Amino acid sequence: MTDTFEAKGKRKKLVEELRKKGISDEEVLRAMDTVPRHQFMDPAFLNHAYLDKAFPLSSGQTISQPFTVAFQTSLLEVKKRDKILEVGTGSGYQAAVLAEMGAKVYTIERFRELFIKAQQTLVSLGYSIDFFYGDGYEGKPQYGPFDGILITAAAPEIPEKLLQQLKIGGRMVVPVGAQGSQVMTVIERAGEELFDYSTHGNFTFVPMLKGTVNGK
Ligand code: SAH
């Protein structure tokens, strides 16, 4: 499915809604105005793609609510050419938003089926992103350290190995907590062993699980 006049119009409205809900990072808003979210969902759901709602993907996972994508991306404070690691590729939408902002994106997914589908979508849209099928708890130390690490699944606790893959001055955005409700947490690496924490409200994500799933 291609981008259409209709989809563009719906996207503009969504961006205005995000602005009203308090998103003020113009680069985030511009990226979300550009990335065709409907192409990351089943083509039958154009009417759902530009509502501010989460939506089911295959494998029992979800594409995050646009507000959540905008909020997490704003907290990450992405600058052009930043190296960003995303855990939880899902549909690939969040990765596209980061790439649209000029970041160098590395993204990991534990479901083989989603990993393949997201890769196809992002390549067909012309994004140049590094995809990995694997367990995000391990991170990608060989490509680090990263300016930012964005976790888009609920982590029962802050993943220690990932903290070690942050640059000094880099930040991790991660929803921390048990299933049902998590606290959006930002961790800034202020020094080799110095981490500053701040919290930013409650959200609900699908869980961050260990290991990989090779099949449906
Ligand atoms: N960022 C996605 C939405 C993510 S939903 C988007 O824009 O569409 C959360 C995703 O995290 C799911 O696809 C889930 O399979 C994945 N996930 C959960 N635990 C993981 C782990 N340990 N490593 C990699 N991916 C993980």
JSON list of C-alpha atoms and ligand atoms in Angstrom, two decimals:
[
{"chain": "A", "resi": 1, "resn": "MET", "atom": "CA", "xyz": [0.00, 0.00, 0.00]},
{"chain": "A", "resi": 2, "resn": "THR", "atom": "CA", "xyz": [1.30, 3.44, -0.83]},
{"chain": "A", "resi": 3, "resn": "ASP", "atom": "CA", "xyz": [0.96, 6.69, 1.03]},
{"chain": "A", "resi": 4, "resn": "THR", "atom": "CA", "xyz": [-2.16, 8.62, 0.06]},
{"chain": "A", "resi": 5, "resn": "PHE", "atom": "CA", "xyz": [-3.63, 12.08, 0.35]},
{"chain": "A", "resi": 6, "resn": "GLU", "atom": "CA", "xyz": [-6.17, 10.64, 2.77]},
{"chain": "A", "resi": 7, "resn": "ALA", "atom": "CA", "xyz": [-3.47, 9.08, 4.99]},
{"chain": "A", "resi": 8, "resn": "LYS", "atom": "CA", "xyz": [-1.47, 12.33, 4.97]},
{"chain": "A", "resi": 9, "resn": "GLY", "atom": "CA", "xyz": [-4.52, 14.25, 6.13]},
{"chain": "A", "resi": 10, "resn": "LYS", "atom": "CA", "xyz": [-5.20, 11.81, 8.93]},
{"chain": "A", "resi": 11, "resn": "ARG", "atom": "CA", "xyz": [-1.56, 12.01, 9.99]},
{"chain": "A", "resi": 12, "resn": "LYS", "atom": "CA", "xyz": [-1.67, 15.81, 10.22]},
{"chain": "A", "resi": 13, "resn": "LYS", "atom": "CA", "xyz": [-4.70, 15.54, 12.53]},
{"chain": "A", "resi": 14, "resn": "LEU", "atom": "CA", "xyz": [-2.94, 12.97, 14.69]},
{"chain": "A", "resi": 15, "resn": "VAL", "atom": "CA", "xyz": [0.11, 15.23, 15.01]},
{"chain": "A", "resi": 16, "resn": "GLU", "atom": "CA", "xyz": [-2.13, 18.12, 16.09]},
{"chain": "A", "resi": 17, "resn": "GLU", "atom": "CA", "xyz": [-3.72, 15.83, 18.68]},
{"chain": "A", "resi": 18, "resn": "LEU", "atom": "CA", "xyz": [-0.26, 14.87, 20.01]},
{"chain": "A", "resi": 19, "resn": "ARG", "atom": "CA", "xyz": [0.66, 18.54, 20.26]},
{"chain": "A", "resi": 20, "resn": "LYS", "atom": "CA", "xyz": [-2.50, 19.21, 22.29]},
{"chain": "A", "resi": 21, "resn": "LYS", "atom": "CA", "xyz": [-1.61, 16.30, 24.56]},
{"chain": "A", "resi": 22, "resn": "GLY", "atom": "CA", "xyz": [1.68, 18.00, 25.39]},
{"chain": "A", "resi": 23, "resn": "ILE", "atom": "CA", "xyz": [4.25, 16.72, 22.88]},
{"chain": "A", "resi": 24, "resn": "SER", "atom": "CA", "xyz": [6.39, 19.73, 21.99]},
{"chain": "A", "resi": 25, "resn": "ASP", "atom": "CA", "xyz": [9.55, 18.30, 20.38]},
{"chain": "A", "resi": 26, "resn": "GLU", "atom": "CA", "xyz": [9.19, 19.59, 16.81]},
{"chain": "A", "resi": 27, "resn": "GLU", "atom": "CA", "xyz": [11.57, 16.98, 15.41]},
{"chain": "A", "resi": 28, "resn": "VAL", "atom": "CA", "xyz": [9.48, 14.17, 16.90]},
{"chain": "A", "resi": 29, "resn": "LEU", "atom": "CA", "xyz": [6.29, 15.72, 15.53]},
{"chain": "A", "resi": 30, "resn": "ARG", "atom": "CA", "xyz": [7.84, 16.20, 12.10]},
{"chain": "A", "resi": 31, "resn": "ALA", "atom": "CA", "xyz": [9.01, 12.56, 12.01]},
{"chain": "A", "resi": 32, "resn": "MET", "atom": "CA", "xyz": [5.56, 11.32, 13.00]},
{"chain": "A", "resi": 33, "resn": "ASP", "atom": "CA", "xyz": [4.00, 13.56, 10.36]},
{"chain": "A", "resi": 34, "resn": "THR", "atom": "CA", "xyz": [6.26, 11.89, 7.80]},
{"chain": "A", "resi": 35, "resn": "VAL", "atom": "CA", "xyz": [6.25, 8.15, 8.66]},
{"chain": "A", "resi": 36, "resn": "PRO", "atom": "CA", "xyz": [3.21, 6.38, 7.12]},
{"chain": "A", "resi": 37, "resn": "ARG", "atom": "CA", "xyz": [2.02, 4.47, 10.22]},
{"chain": "A", "resi": 38, "resn": "HIS", "atom": "CA", "xyz": [-0.69, 2.66, 8.24]},
{"chain": "A", "resi": 39, "resn": "GLN", "atom": "CA", "xyz": [2.00, 0.78, 6.31]},
{"chain": "A", "resi": 40, "resn": "PHE", "atom": "CA", "xyz": [3.13, -0.88, 9.54]},
{"chain": "A", "resi": 41, "resn": "MET", "atom": "CA", "xyz": [-0.33, -2.35, 10.09]},
{"chain": "A", "resi": 42, "resn": "ASP", "atom": "CA", "xyz": [-2.62, -4.63, 8.16]},
{"chain": "A", "resi": 43, "resn": "PRO", "atom": "CA", "xyz": [-3.87, -2.64, 5.11]},
{"chain": "A", "resi": 44, "resn": "ALA", "atom": "CA", "xyz": [-7.47, -3.16, 6.24]},
{"chain": "A", "resi": 45, "resn": "PHE", "atom": "CA", "xyz": [-6.90, -0.81, 9.18]},
{"chain": "A", "resi": 46, "resn": "LEU", "atom": "CA", "xyz": [-6.27, 2.58, 7.61]},
{"chain": "A", "resi": 47, "resn": "ASN", "atom": "CA", "xyz": [-9.00, 4.02, 9.82]},
{"chain": "A", "resi": 48, "resn": "HIS", "atom": "CA", "xyz": [-7.25, 2.77, 12.96]},
{"chain": "A", "resi": 49, "resn": "ALA", "atom": "CA", "xyz": [-3.73, 3.74, 11.93]},
{"chain": "A", "resi": 50, "resn": "TYR", "atom": "CA", "xyz": [-4.13, 7.41, 12.75]},
{"chain": "A", "resi": 51, "resn": "LEU", "atom": "CA", "xyz": [-6.13, 7.15, 15.95]},
{"chain": "A", "resi": 52, "resn": "ASP", "atom": "CA", "xyz": [-4.13, 7.71, 19.11]},
{"chain": "A", "resi": 53, "resn": "LYS", "atom": "CA", "xyz": [-4.46, 4.05, 20.09]},
{"chain": "A", "resi": 54, "resn": "ALA", "atom": "CA", "xyz": [-2.29, 0.97, 20.42]},
{"chain": "A", "resi": 55, "resn": "PHE", "atom": "CA", "xyz": [-3.14, -1.78, 17.94]},
{"chain": "A", "resi": 56, "resn": "PRO", "atom": "CA", "xyz": [-2.58, -5.55, 17.84]},
{"chain": "A", "resi": 57, "resn": "LEU", "atom": "CA", "xyz": [0.18, -7.03, 15.69]},
{"chain": "A", "resi": 58, "resn": "SER", "atom": "CA", "xyz": [0.62, -10.73, 14.97]},
{"chain": "A", "resi": 59, "resn": "SER", "atom": "CA", "xyz": [2.29, -12.91, 17.63]},
{"chain": "A", "resi": 60, "resn": "GLY", "atom": "CA", "xyz": [0.13, -11.29, 20.33]},
{"chain": "A", "resi": 61, "resn": "GLN", "atom": "CA", "xyz": [2.24, -8.10, 20.34]},
{"chain": "A", "resi": 62, "resn": "THR", "atom": "CA", "xyz": [1.14, -4.50, 19.86]},
{"chain": "A", "resi": 63, "resn": "ILE", "atom": "CA", "xyz": [2.20, -1.39, 17.96]},
{"chain": "A", "resi": 64, "resn": "SER", "atom": "CA", "xyz": [2.46, 1.25, 20.69]},
{"chain": "A", "resi": 65, "resn": "GLN", "atom": "CA", "xyz": [-0.02, 4.11, 20.94]},
{"chain": "A", "resi": 66, "resn": "PRO", "atom": "CA", "xyz": [1.24, 7.13, 18.94]},
{"chain": "A", "resi": 67, "resn": "PHE", "atom": "CA", "xyz": [1.32, 9.26, 22.11]},
{"chain": "A", "resi": 68, "resn": "THR", "atom": "CA", "xyz": [3.58, 6.67, 23.76]},
{"chain": "A", "resi": 69, "resn": "VAL", "atom": "CA", "xyz": [5.91, 6.62, 20.74]},
{"chain": "A", "resi": 70, "resn": "ALA", "atom": "CA", "xyz": [6.05, 10.43, 20.76]},
{"chain": "A", "resi": 71, "resn": "PHE", "atom": "CA", "xyz": [6.59, 10.55, 24.52]},
{"chain": "A", "resi": 72, "resn": "GLN", "atom": "CA", "xyz": [9.36, 7.94, 24.64]},
{"chain": "A", "resi": 73, "resn": "THR", "atom": "CA", "xyz": [11.09, 9.48, 21.61]},
{"chain": "A", "resi": 74, "resn": "SER", "atom": "CA", "xyz": [10.96, 12.94, 23.20]},
{"chain": "A", "resi": 75, "resn": "LEU", "atom": "CA", "xyz": [12.48, 11.57, 26.43]},
{"chain": "A", "resi": 76, "resn": "LEU", "atom": "CA", "xyz": [15.33, 10.04, 24.43]},
{"chain": "A", "resi": 77, "resn": "GLU", "atom": "CA", "xyz": [16.38, 13.54, 23.17]},
{"chain": "A", "resi": 78, "resn": "VAL", "atom": "CA", "xyz": [17.56, 12.20, 19.82]},
{"chain": "A", "resi": 79, "resn": "LYS", "atom": "CA", "xyz": [20.05, 14.22, 17.82]},
{"chain": "A", "resi": 80, "resn": "LYS", "atom": "CA", "xyz": [21.04, 13.64, 14.20]},
{"chain": "A", "resi": 81, "resn": "ARG", "atom": "CA", "xyz": [23.58, 10.82, 13.78]},
{"chain": "A", "resi": 82, "resn": "ASP", "atom": "CA", "xyz": [23.00, 9.52, 17.32]},
{"chain": "A", "resi": 83, "resn": "LYS", "atom": "CA", "xyz": [23.47, 5.78, 17.63]},
{"chain": "A", "resi": 84, "resn": "ILE", "atom": "CA", "xyz": [20.24, 4.38, 19.04]},
{"chain": "A", "resi": 85, "resn": "LEU", "atom": "CA", "xyz": [19.48, 0.83, 20.13]},
{"chain": "A", "resi": 86, "resn": "GLU", "atom": "CA", "xyz": [15.80, -0.12, 20.20]},
{"chain": "A", "resi": 87, "resn": "VAL", "atom": "CA", "xyz": [14.64, -3.25, 22.03]},
{"chain": "A", "resi": 88, "resn": "GLY", "atom": "CA", "xyz": [11.33, -4.55, 20.65]},
{"chain": "A", "resi": 89, "resn": "THR", "atom": "CA", "xyz": [11.12, -3.85, 16.89]},
{"chain": "A", "resi": 90, "resn": "GLY", "atom": "CA", "xyz": [7.49, -5.01, 16.75]},
{"chain": "A", "resi": 91, "resn": "SER", "atom": "CA", "xyz": [6.02, -3.46, 13.60]},
{"chain": "A", "resi": 92, "resn": "GLY", "atom": "CA", "xyz": [9.12, -1.34, 12.98]},
{"chain": "A", "resi": 93, "resn": "TYR", "atom": "CA", "xyz": [7.19, 1.93, 13.34]},
{"chain": "A", "resi": 94, "resn": "GLN", "atom": "CA", "xyz": [9.21, 3.31, 16.25]},
{"chain": "A", "resi": 95, "resn": "ALA", "atom": "CA", "xyz": [12.45, 2.43, 14.45]},
{"chain": "A", "resi": 96, "resn": "ALA", "atom": "CA", "xyz": [11.23, 4.39, 11.40]},
{"chain": "A", "resi": 97, "resn": "VAL", "atom": "CA", "xyz": [10.46, 7.45, 13.56]},
{"chain": "A", "resi": 98, "resn": "LEU", "atom": "CA", "xyz": [14.01, 7.34, 14.98]},
{"chain": "A", "resi": 99, "resn": "ALA", "atom": "CA", "xyz": [15.55, 6.90, 11.51]},
{"chain": "A", "resi": 100, "resn": "GLU", "atom": "CA", "xyz": [13.42, 9.77, 10.19]},
{"chain": "A", "resi": 101, "resn": "MET", "atom": "CA", "xyz": [15.01, 11.96, 12.91]},
{"chain": "A", "resi": 102, "resn": "GLY", "atom": "CA", "xyz": [18.43, 11.18, 11.48]},
{"chain": "A", "resi": 103, "resn": "ALA", "atom": "CA", "xyz": [19.50, 8.56, 14.04]},
{"chain": "A", "resi": 104, "resn": "LYS", "atom": "CA", "xyz": [21.54, 5.47, 13.19]},
{"chain": "A", "resi": 105, "resn": "VAL", "atom": "CA", "xyz": [19.15, 2.77, 14.39]},
{"chain": "A", "resi": 106, "resn": "TYR", "atom": "CA", "xyz": [19.88, -0.75, 15.63]},
{"chain": "A", "resi": 107, "resn": "THR", "atom": "CA", "xyz": [16.77, -2.70, 16.56]},
{"chain": "A", "resi": 108, "resn": "ILE", "atom": "CA", "xyz": [16.24, -6.12, 18.15]},
{"chain": "A", "resi": 109, "resn": "GLU", "atom": "CA", "xyz": [13.15, -8.35, 18.11]},
{"chain": "A", "resi": 110, "resn": "ARG", "atom": "CA", "xyz": [12.69, -11.74, 19.81]},
{"chain": "A", "resi": 111, "resn": "PHE", "atom": "CA", "xyz": [9.85, -12.95, 17.51]},
{"chain": "A", "resi": 112, "resn": "ARG", "atom": "CA", "xyz": [11.26, -14.18, 14.22]},
{"chain": "A", "resi": 113, "resn": "GLU", "atom": "CA", "xyz": [7.99, -13.51, 12.39]},
{"chain": "A", "resi": 114, "resn": "LEU", "atom": "CA", "xyz": [7.87, -9.85, 13.48]},
{"chain": "A", "resi": 115, "resn": "PHE", "atom": "CA", "xyz": [11.58, -9.38, 12.80]},
{"chain": "A", "resi": 116, "resn": "ILE", "atom": "CA", "xyz": [11.08, -10.53, 9.17]},
{"chain": "A", "resi": 117, "resn": "LYS", "atom": "CA", "xyz": [7.92, -8.51, 8.59]},
{"chain": "A", "resi": 118, "resn": "ALA", "atom": "CA", "xyz": [9.30, -5.27, 10.08]},
{"chain": "A", "resi": 119, "resn": "GLN", "atom": "CA", "xyz": [12.45, -5.61, 8.04]},
{"chain": "A", "resi": 120, "resn": "GLN", "atom": "CA", "xyz": [10.40, -5.98, 4.82]},
{"chain": "A", "resi": 121, "resn": "THR", "atom": "CA", "xyz": [8.28, -2.95, 5.68]},
{"chain": "A", "resi": 122, "resn": "LEU", "atom": "CA", "xyz": [11.21, -0.70, 6.56]},
{"chain": "A", "resi": 123, "resn": "VAL", "atom": "CA", "xyz": [13.29, -1.71, 3.56]},
{"chain": "A", "resi": 124, "resn": "SER", "atom": "CA", "xyz": [10.33, -1.13, 1.22]},
{"chain": "A", "resi": 125, "resn": "LEU", "atom": "CA", "xyz": [9.93, 2.36, 2.69]},
{"chain": "A", "resi": 126, "resn": "GLY", "atom": "CA", "xyz": [13.61, 3.04, 2.04]},
{"chain": "A", "resi": 127, "resn": "TYR", "atom": "CA", "xyz": [14.86, 3.16, 5.63]},
{"chain": "A", "resi": 128, "resn": "SER", "atom": "CA", "xyz": [18.38, 2.01, 6.32]},
{"chain": "A", "resi": 129, "resn": "ILE", "atom": "CA", "xyz": [18.26, 0.31, 9.72]},
{"chain": "A", "resi": 130, "resn": "ASP", "atom": "CA", "xyz": [20.22, -2.57, 11.30]},
{"chain": "A", "resi": 131, "resn": "PHE", "atom": "CA", "xyz": [17.88, -5.41, 12.31]},
{"chain": "A", "resi": 132, "resn": "PHE", "atom": "CA", "xyz": [18.61, -8.22, 14.73]},
{"chain": "A", "resi": 133, "resn": "TYR", "atom": "CA", "xyz": [16.66, -11.29, 15.69]},
{"chain": "A", "resi": 134, "resn": "GLY", "atom": "CA", "xyz": [17.62, -12.01, 19.28]},
{"chain": "A", "resi": 135, "resn": "ASP", "atom": "CA", "xyz": [17.15, -11.32, 22.95]},
{"chain": "A", "resi": 136, "resn": "GLY", "atom": "CA", "xyz": [17.29, -7.61, 23.69]},
{"chain": "A", "resi": 137, "resn": "TYR", "atom": "CA", "xyz": [18.41, -8.28, 27.26]},
{"chain": "A", "resi": 138, "resn": "GLU", "atom": "CA", "xyz": [21.83, -8.96, 25.75]},
{"chain": "A", "resi": 139, "resn": "GLY", "atom": "CA", "xyz": [21.92, -5.70, 23.78]},
{"chain": "A", "resi": 140, "resn": "LYS", "atom": "CA", "xyz": [24.46, -5.32, 20.99]},
{"chain": "A", "resi": 141, "resn": "PRO", "atom": "CA", "xyz": [27.79, -4.58, 22.69]},
{"chain": "A", "resi": 142, "resn": "GLN", "atom": "CA", "xyz": [29.69, -5.01, 19.42]},
{"chain": "A", "resi": 143, "resn": "TYR", "atom": "CA", "xyz": [27.84, -1.98, 17.95]},
{"chain": "A", "resi": 144, "resn": "GLY", "atom": "CA", "xyz": [27.88, 0.15, 21.09]},
{"chain": "A", "resi": 145, "resn": "PRO", "atom": "CA", "xyz": [28.28, 2.22, 23.08]},
{"chain": "A", "resi": 146, "resn": "PHE", "atom": "CA", "xyz": [25.01, 3.98, 22.24]},
{"chain": "A", "resi": 147, "resn": "ASP", "atom": "CA", "xyz": [23.83, 7.56, 22.63]},
{"chain": "A", "resi": 148, "resn": "GLY", "atom": "CA", "xyz": [20.40, 6.21, 23.42]},
{"chain": "A", "resi": 149, "resn": "ILE", "atom": "CA", "xyz": [18.70, 2.94, 24.27]},
{"chain": "A", "resi": 150, "resn": "LEU", "atom": "CA", "xyz": [14.92, 2.75, 23.89]},
{"chain": "A", "resi": 151, "resn": "ILE", "atom": "CA", "xyz": [13.06, -0.19, 25.35]},
{"chain": "A", "resi": 152, "resn": "THR", "atom": "CA", "xyz": [9.53, -0.60, 24.00]},
{"chain": "A", "resi": 153, "resn": "ALA", "atom": "CA", "xyz": [8.49, -3.55, 26.20]},
{"chain": "A", "resi": 154, "resn": "ALA", "atom": "CA", "xyz": [7.87, -3.66, 29.95]},
{"chain": "A", "resi": 155, "resn": "ALA", "atom": "CA", "xyz": [11.07, -4.51, 31.81]},
{"chain": "A", "resi": 156, "resn": "PRO", "atom": "CA", "xyz": [10.49, -6.09, 35.25]},
{"chain": "A", "resi": 157, "resn": "GLU", "atom": "CA", "xyz": [13.70, -4.34, 36.31]},
{"chain": "A", "resi": 158, "resn": "ILE", "atom": "CA", "xyz": [16.30, -2.13, 34.64]},
{"chain": "A", "resi": 159, "resn": "PRO", "atom": "CA", "xyz": [18.38, -4.35, 32.33]},
{"chain": "A", "resi": 160, "resn": "GLU", "atom": "CA", "xyz": [21.91, -4.05, 33.75]},
{"chain": "A", "resi": 161, "resn": "LYS", "atom": "CA", "xyz": [23.78, -5.29, 30.67]},
{"chain": "A", "resi": 162, "resn": "LEU", "atom": "CA", "xyz": [22.14, -2.56, 28.61]},
{"chain": "A", "resi": 163, "resn": "LEU", "atom": "CA", "xyz": [23.20, 0.20, 31.02]},
{"chain": "A", "resi": 164, "resn": "GLN", "atom": "CA", "xyz": [26.79, -0.83, 30.35]},
{"chain": "A", "resi": 165, "resn": "GLN", "atom": "CA", "xyz": [26.22, -0.26, 26.61]},
{"chain": "A", "resi": 166, "resn": "LEU", "atom": "CA", "xyz": [25.36, 3.44, 27.08]},
{"chain": "A", "resi": 167, "resn": "LYS", "atom": "CA", "xyz": [27.89, 6.15, 26.29]},
{"chain": "A", "resi": 168, "resn": "ILE", "atom": "CA", "xyz": [28.72, 8.51, 29.10]},
{"chain": "A", "resi": 169, "resn": "GLY", "atom": "CA", "xyz": [26.16, 11.26, 28.58]},
{"chain": "A", "resi": 170, "resn": "GLY", "atom": "CA", "xyz": [23.83, 8.77, 26.89]},
{"chain": "A", "resi": 171, "resn": "ARG", "atom": "CA", "xyz": [20.31, 7.93, 28.08]},
{"chain": "A", "resi": 172, "resn": "MET", "atom": "CA", "xyz": [18.04, 4.94, 28.33]},
{"chain": "A", "resi": 173, "resn": "VAL", "atom": "CA", "xyz": [14.24, 5.19, 28.23]},
{"chain": "A", "resi": 174, "resn": "VAL", "atom": "CA", "xyz": [12.53, 2.15, 29.70]},
{"chain": "A", "resi": 175, "resn": "PRO", "atom": "CA", "xyz": [9.11, 1.33, 31.13]},
{"chain": "A", "resi": 176, "resn": "VAL", "atom": "CA", "xyz": [9.90, -0.48, 34.39]},
{"chain": "A", "resi": 177, "resn": "GLY", "atom": "CA", "xyz": [7.50, -2.64, 36.35]},
{"chain": "A", "resi": 178, "resn": "ALA", "atom": "CA", "xyz": [5.30, -5.70, 36.50]},
{"chain": "A", "resi": 179, "resn": "GLN", "atom": "CA", "xyz": [2.66, -6.58, 33.94]},
{"chain": "A", "resi": 180, "resn": "GLY", "atom": "CA", "xyz": [-0.29, -4.17, 33.90]},
{"chain": "A", "resi": 181, "resn": "SER", "atom": "CA", "xyz": [1.46, -0.93, 34.75]},
{"chain": "A", "resi": 182, "resn": "GLN", "atom": "CA", "xyz": [4.99, 0.38, 34.42]},
{"chain": "A", "resi": 183, "resn": "VAL", "atom": "CA", "xyz": [6.77, 3.60, 35.31]},
{"chain": "A", "resi": 184, "resn": "MET", "atom": "CA", "xyz": [8.46, 5.36, 32.41]},
{"chain": "A", "resi": 185, "resn": "THR", "atom": "CA", "xyz": [12.04, 5.72, 33.57]},
{"chain": "A", "resi": 186, "resn": "VAL", "atom": "CA", "xyz": [14.95, 7.69, 32.11]},
{"chain": "A", "resi": 187, "resn": "ILE", "atom": "CA", "xyz": [18.48, 6.77, 33.13]},
{"chain": "A", "resi": 188, "resn": "GLU", "atom": "CA", "xyz": [21.32, 9.06, 32.18]},
{"chain": "A", "resi": 189, "resn": "ARG", "atom": "CA", "xyz": [24.84, 7.76, 32.36]},
{"chain": "A", "resi": 190, "resn": "ALA", "atom": "CA", "xyz": [26.60, 10.66, 34.05]},
{"chain": "A", "resi": 191, "resn": "GLY", "atom": "CA", "xyz": [29.90, 8.81, 34.57]},
{"chain": "A", "resi": 192, "resn": "GLU", "atom": "CA", "xyz": [31.47, 5.37, 34.24]},
{"chain": "A", "resi": 193, "resn": "GLU", "atom": "CA", "xyz": [29.54, 4.12, 37.28]},
{"chain": "A", "resi": 194, "resn": "LEU", "atom": "CA", "xyz": [27.22, 7.08, 37.80]},
{"chain": "A", "resi": 195, "resn": "PHE", "atom": "CA", "xyz": [23.59, 6.84, 36.68]},
{"chain": "A", "resi": 196, "resn": "ASP", "atom": "CA", "xyz": [20.89, 9.49, 37.21]},
{"chain": "A", "resi": 197, "resn": "TYR", "atom": "CA", "xyz": [17.27, 8.32, 37.29]},
{"chain": "A", "resi": 198, "resn": "SER", "atom": "CA", "xyz": [14.02, 10.18, 36.67]},
{"chain": "A", "resi": 199, "resn": "THR", "atom": "CA", "xyz": [10.45, 8.93, 36.30]},
{"chain": "A", "resi": 200, "resn": "HIS", "atom": "CA", "xyz": [7.75, 10.13, 33.90]},
{"chain": "A", "resi": 201, "resn": "GLY", "atom": "CA", "xyz": [4.36, 8.60, 34.63]},
{"chain": "A", "resi": 202, "resn": "ASN", "atom": "CA", "xyz": [2.64, 5.27, 34.14]},
{"chain": "A", "resi": 203, "resn": "PHE", "atom": "CA", "xyz": [2.24, 3.28, 30.94]},
{"chain": "A", "resi": 204, "resn": "THR", "atom": "CA", "xyz": [1.27, -0.24, 29.90]},
{"chain": "A", "resi": 205, "resn": "PHE", "atom": "CA", "xyz": [3.45, -2.31, 27.57]},
{"chain": "A", "resi": 206, "resn": "VAL", "atom": "CA", "xyz": [3.64, -5.97, 26.61]},
{"chain": "A", "resi": 207, "resn": "PRO", "atom": "CA", "xyz": [6.32, -7.70, 28.71]},
{"chain": "A", "resi": 208, "resn": "MET", "atom": "CA", "xyz": [10.03, -7.81, 27.89]},
{"chain": "A", "resi": 209, "resn": "LEU", "atom": "CA", "xyz": [10.76, -11.54, 27.91]},
{"chain": "A", "resi": 210, "resn": "LYS", "atom": "CA", "xyz": [13.99, -13.52, 27.76]},
{"chain": "A", "resi": 211, "resn": "GLY", "atom": "CA", "xyz": [15.00, -15.71, 24.81]},
{"chain": "A", "resi": 212, "resn": "THR", "atom": "CA", "xyz": [13.65, -15.82, 21.25]},
{"chain": "A", "resi": 213, "resn": "VAL", "atom": "CA", "xyz": [10.58, -17.26, 19.49]},
{"chain": "A", "resi": 214, "resn": "ASN", "atom": "CA", "xyz": [11.15, -18.93, 16.13]},
{"chain": "A", "resi": 215, "resn": "GLY", "atom": "CA", "xyz": [7.63, -19.38, 14.72]},
{"chain": "A", "resi": 216, "resn": "LYS", "atom": "CA", "xyz": [4.15, -17.99, 15.33]},
{"chain": "B", "resi": 1, "resn": "SAH", "atom": "N1", "xyz": [8.37, -0.68, 19.02]},
{"chain": "B", "resi": 1, "resn": "SAH", "atom": "C1", "xyz": [7.29, -1.47, 18.46]},
{"chain": "B", "resi": 1, "resn": "SAH", "atom": "C2", "xyz": [6.25, -1.92, 19.48]},
{"chain": "B", "resi": 1, "resn": "SAH", "atom": "C3", "xyz": [6.80, -2.86, 20.40]},
{"chain": "B", "resi": 1, "resn": "SAH", "atom": "S1", "xyz": [5.76, -3.99, 21.24]},
{"chain": "B", "resi": 1, "resn": "SAH", "atom": "C4", "xyz": [6.59, -0.77, 17.32]},
{"chain": "B", "resi": 1, "resn": "SAH", "atom": "O1", "xyz": [6.90, 0.38, 17.04]},
{"chain": "B", "resi": 1, "resn": "SAH", "atom": "O2", "xyz": [5.73, -1.40, 16.68]},
{"chain": "B", "resi": 1, "resn": "SAH", "atom": "C5", "xyz": [7.08, -4.78, 22.12]},
{"chain": "B", "resi": 1, "resn": "SAH", "atom": "C6", "xyz": [7.94, -5.69, 21.30]},
{"chain": "B", "resi": 1, "resn": "SAH", "atom": "O3", "xyz": [9.01, -6.09, 22.13]},
{"chain": "B", "resi": 1, "resn": "SAH", "atom": "C7", "xyz": [7.23, -6.97, 20.87]},
{"chain": "B", "resi": 1, "resn": "SAH", "atom": "O4", "xyz": [7.32, -7.13, 19.49]},
{"chain": "B", "resi": 1, "resn": "SAH", "atom": "C8", "xyz": [7.99, -8.06, 21.63]},
{"chain": "B", "resi": 1, "resn": "SAH", "atom": "O5", "xyz": [8.08, -9.28, 20.93]},
{"chain": "B", "resi": 1, "resn": "SAH", "atom": "C9", "xyz": [9.36, -7.42, 21.80]},
{"chain": "B", "resi": 1, "resn": "SAH", "atom": "N2", "xyz": [10.19, -7.95, 22.88]},
{"chain": "B", "resi": 1, "resn": "SAH", "atom": "C10", "xyz": [9.83, -8.33, 24.14]},
{"chain": "B", "resi": 1, "resn": "SAH", "atom": "N3", "xyz": [10.90, -8.78, 24.84]},
{"chain": "B", "resi": 1, "resn": "SAH", "atom": "C11", "xyz": [11.98, -8.67, 24.00]},
{"chain": "B", "resi": 1, "resn": "SAH", "atom": "C12", "xyz": [13.37, -8.97, 24.13]},
{"chain": "B", "resi": 1, "resn": "SAH", "atom": "N4", "xyz": [13.88, -9.49, 25.25]},
{"chain": "B", "resi": 1, "resn": "SAH", "atom": "N5", "xyz": [14.16, -8.75, 23.08]},
{"chain": "B", "resi": 1, "resn": "SAH", "atom": "C13", "xyz": [13.67, -8.24, 21.92]},
{"chain": "B", "resi": 1, "resn": "SAH", "atom": "N6", "xyz": [12.37, -7.94, 21.73]},
{"chain": "B", "resi": 1, "resn": "SAH", "atom": "C14", "xyz": [11.52, -8.13, 22.76]}
]
